[in-house]
Amino acid sequence: MTTTQNDTGDSRDCTPLLTRAAEAETTRDPSSVMTLLADSGDTGGRLTAYRSTFAEGAVGAPAHLHTEASEMFYVLDGALQVLVGEEITVLRAGDFLLVPPNTLHAFAAAPGATADVLFVFTPGAGRFDYLRLLGRVMRGEADPQEIKDSSERFDNHYVDSPVWREAIAAGL
């Protein structure tokens, strides 16, 4: 099976893609490991997919939204606490969630649990560079301002959510 890199996102240039677990790139921060599976340049812009494993008590992402992409969550194992709009719910192994564009959301490992989650974004948006940057920021190797400066590039727009802020302060 061959793959074609296509940074233009031209969907006509997509070929089958196989990412072997042993060969997948990983990036990590103090509380999670992200396994990079398929980025938009590999899928003709169709999607981006990665797997994240969160340690117990790990905060995954603060409140944010995407203006172009839908984000899908599929919980492989454990439990993930998710904010969607103003509602917080827990996803468990086998649960699937679709968050459409312009919908406020956030996520973290549920209290007392780890989480293993497959994330898929469609259309893809070169998210691997964002995940690499996020790992560097979380490890203290890059300035957090770089995340703020990249919001348009990666379609990742952080917003304040009193509901999520209070849940995090209370230990979820």
GROMACS .gro file of C-alpha atoms in nm:
model
  172
    1MET     CA    1   0.000   0.000   0.000
    2THR     CA    2   0.140   0.341  -0.090
    3THR     CA    3   0.064   0.686   0.036
    4THR     CA    4   0.085   1.025  -0.128
    5GLN     CA    5   0.162   1.340   0.067
    6ASN     CA    6  -0.063   1.620  -0.051
    7ASP     CA    7  -0.039   1.947   0.140
    8THR     CA    8  -0.294   2.115  -0.086
    9GLY     CA    9  -0.583   1.910   0.049
   10ASP     CA   10  -0.687   1.817  -0.307
   11SER     CA   11  -0.918   1.520  -0.245
   12ARG     CA   12  -0.847   1.379  -0.591
   13ASP     CA   13  -0.491   1.298  -0.484
   14CYS     CA   14  -0.580   1.065  -0.197
   15THR     CA   15  -0.454   0.707  -0.198
   16PRO     CA   16  -0.508   0.429   0.056
   17LEU     CA   17  -0.324   0.493   0.382
   18LEU     CA   18  -0.204   0.235   0.631
   19THR     CA   19  -0.041   0.347   0.955
   20ARG     CA   20   0.117   0.061   1.147
   21ALA     CA   21   0.106   0.099   1.525
   22ALA     CA   22   0.477   0.023   1.558
   23GLU     CA   23   0.567   0.292   1.305
   24ALA     CA   24   0.325   0.569   1.408
   25GLU     CA   25   0.477   0.890   1.537
   26THR     CA   26   0.395   0.971   1.898
   27THR     CA   27   0.410   1.295   2.086
   28ARG     CA   28   0.364   1.326   2.458
   29ASP     CA   29   0.315   1.572   2.735
   30PRO     CA   30   0.322   1.509   3.111
   31SER     CA   31  -0.026   1.352   3.120
   32SER     CA   32  -0.096   1.203   2.776
   33VAL     CA   33   0.049   1.023   2.477
   34MET     CA   34  -0.079   1.104   2.129
   35THR     CA   35  -0.033   0.853   1.847
   36LEU     CA   36  -0.052   1.032   1.511
   37LEU     CA   37  -0.242   0.817   1.259
   38ALA     CA   38  -0.346   1.021   0.954
   39ASP     CA   39  -0.309   1.391   0.882
   40SER     CA   40  -0.485   1.597   0.617
   41GLY     CA   41  -0.183   1.588   0.384
   42ASP     CA   42  -0.209   1.207   0.383
   43THR     CA   43  -0.585   1.196   0.323
   44GLY     CA   44  -0.641   1.452   0.049
   45GLY     CA   45  -0.775   1.691   0.314
   46ARG     CA   46  -1.056   1.452   0.407
   47LEU     CA   47  -0.965   1.399   0.773
   48THR     CA   48  -0.710   1.396   1.052
   49ALA     CA   49  -0.702   1.107   1.301
   50TYR     CA   50  -0.501   1.041   1.615
   51ARG     CA   51  -0.527   0.843   1.935
   52SER     CA   52  -0.473   0.992   2.280
   53THR     CA   53  -0.421   0.804   2.602
   54PHE     CA   54  -0.479   1.018   2.910
   55ALA     CA   55  -0.341   0.948   3.256
   56GLU     CA   56  -0.579   0.949   3.550
   57GLY     CA   57  -0.686   1.306   3.620
   58ALA     CA   58  -0.539   1.442   3.296
   59VAL     CA   59  -0.698   1.754   3.150
   60GLY     CA   60  -0.719   1.705   2.775
   61ALA     CA   61  -0.825   2.039   2.628
   62PRO     CA   62  -0.970   2.362   2.766
   63ALA     CA   63  -1.293   2.502   2.625
   64HIS     CA   64  -1.260   2.567   2.253
   65LEU     CA   65  -1.438   2.537   1.921
   66HIS     CA   66  -1.355   2.475   1.557
   67THR     CA   67  -1.511   2.696   1.291
   68GLU     CA   68  -1.453   2.455   1.000
   69ALA     CA   69  -1.402   2.104   1.137
   70SER     CA   70  -1.628   1.853   1.304
   71GLU     CA   71  -1.451   1.662   1.582
   72MET     CA   72  -1.538   1.301   1.658
   73PHE     CA   73  -1.454   1.117   1.980
   74TYR     CA   74  -1.460   0.738   2.012
   75VAL     CA   75  -1.367   0.608   2.356
   76LEU     CA   76  -1.162   0.289   2.323
   77ASP     CA   77  -1.112   0.237   2.697
   78GLY     CA   78  -1.165   0.419   3.024
   79ALA     CA   79  -1.383   0.727   3.063
   80LEU     CA   80  -1.367   1.080   2.923
   81GLN     CA   81  -1.547   1.377   3.074
   82VAL     CA   82  -1.668   1.611   2.799
   83LEU     CA   83  -1.821   1.958   2.790
   84VAL     CA   84  -2.051   2.018   2.491
   85GLY     CA   85  -2.210   2.361   2.495
   86GLU     CA   86  -2.296   2.405   2.863
   87GLU     CA   87  -2.348   2.036   2.944
   88ILE     CA   88  -2.087   1.803   3.095
   89THR     CA   89  -2.120   1.430   3.037
   90VAL     CA   90  -1.903   1.120   3.071
   91LEU     CA   91  -1.823   0.903   2.771
   92ARG     CA   92  -1.727   0.543   2.842
   93ALA     CA   93  -1.565   0.267   2.635
   94GLY     CA   94  -1.762   0.224   2.313
   95ASP     CA   95  -1.927   0.567   2.326
   96PHE     CA   96  -1.908   0.797   2.022
   97LEU     CA   97  -1.957   1.174   2.012
   98LEU     CA   98  -1.970   1.409   1.715
   99VAL     CA   99  -1.911   1.779   1.786
  100PRO     CA  100  -2.008   1.993   1.484
  101PRO     CA  101  -1.832   2.318   1.390
  102ASN     CA  102  -1.889   2.624   1.610
  103THR     CA  103  -1.981   2.411   1.912
  104LEU     CA  104  -1.804   2.484   2.239
  105HIS     CA  105  -1.639   2.174   2.388
  106ALA     CA  106  -1.364   2.059   2.623
  107PHE     CA  107  -1.249   1.725   2.761
  108ALA     CA  108  -1.048   1.552   3.033
  109ALA     CA  109  -1.006   1.205   3.178
  110ALA     CA  110  -1.309   1.143   3.398
  111PRO     CA  111  -1.247   1.159   3.775
  112GLY     CA  112  -1.062   0.848   3.891
  113ALA     CA  113  -1.023   0.716   3.536
  114THR     CA  114  -0.779   0.701   3.251
  115ALA     CA  115  -0.902   0.742   2.894
  116ASP     CA  116  -0.797   0.602   2.558
  117VAL     CA  117  -0.967   0.796   2.279
  118LEU     CA  118  -0.965   0.800   1.899
  119PHE     CA  119  -1.010   1.154   1.762
  120VAL     CA  120  -1.110   1.227   1.404
  121PHE     CA  121  -1.145   1.574   1.248
  122THR     CA  122  -1.317   1.632   0.918
  123PRO     CA  123  -1.215   1.804   0.708
  124GLY     CA  124  -0.854   1.757   0.810
  125ALA     CA  125  -0.655   2.065   0.908
  126GLY     CA  126  -0.290   1.972   0.948
  127ARG     CA  127  -0.346   1.900   1.317
  128PHE     CA  128  -0.025   1.703   1.366
  129ASP     CA  129   0.179   2.025   1.375
  130TYR     CA  130  -0.063   2.157   1.638
  131LEU     CA  131  -0.026   1.841   1.850
  132ARG     CA  132   0.353   1.861   1.826
  133LEU     CA  133   0.341   2.227   1.933
  134LEU     CA  134   0.103   2.146   2.218
  135GLY     CA  135   0.340   1.877   2.345
  136ARG     CA  136   0.633   2.123   2.337
  137VAL     CA  137   0.431   2.385   2.527
  138MET     CA  138   0.317   2.131   2.790
  139ARG     CA  139   0.679   2.019   2.840
  140GLY     CA  140   0.795   2.382   2.877
  141GLU     CA  141   0.988   2.376   2.548
  142ALA     CA  142   0.776   2.640   2.370
  143ASP     CA  143   0.592   2.960   2.466
  144PRO     CA  144   0.215   2.919   2.528
  145GLN     CA  145   0.164   3.230   2.314
  146GLU     CA  146   0.245   3.011   2.011
  147ILE     CA  147  -0.077   2.820   2.075
  148LYS     CA  148  -0.280   3.144   2.080
  149ASP     CA  149  -0.104   3.267   1.766
  150SER     CA  150  -0.191   2.947   1.579
  151SER     CA  151  -0.570   2.951   1.631
  152GLU     CA  152  -0.659   3.035   1.270
  153ARG     CA  153  -0.398   2.805   1.119
  154PHE     CA  154  -0.521   2.502   1.314
  155ASP     CA  155  -0.890   2.601   1.348
  156ASN     CA  156  -0.861   2.578   1.725
  157HIS     CA  157  -1.025   2.873   1.899
  158TYR     CA  158  -1.009   2.885   2.280
  159VAL     CA  159  -1.296   3.050   2.465
  160ASP     CA  160  -1.386   3.092   2.830
  161SER     CA  161  -1.640   2.854   2.980
  162PRO     CA  162  -1.740   2.921   3.341
  163VAL     CA  163  -1.904   2.576   3.349
  164TRP     CA  164  -1.580   2.400   3.251
  165ARG     CA  165  -1.362   2.627   3.465
  166GLU     CA  166  -1.575   2.547   3.771
  167ALA     CA  167  -1.573   2.173   3.692
  168ILE     CA  168  -1.192   2.171   3.664
  169ALA     CA  169  -1.156   2.370   3.989
  170ALA     CA  170  -1.387   2.121   4.164
  171GLY     CA  171  -1.184   1.826   4.036
  172LEU     CA  172  -1.444   1.747   3.771
   0.00000   0.00000   0.00000
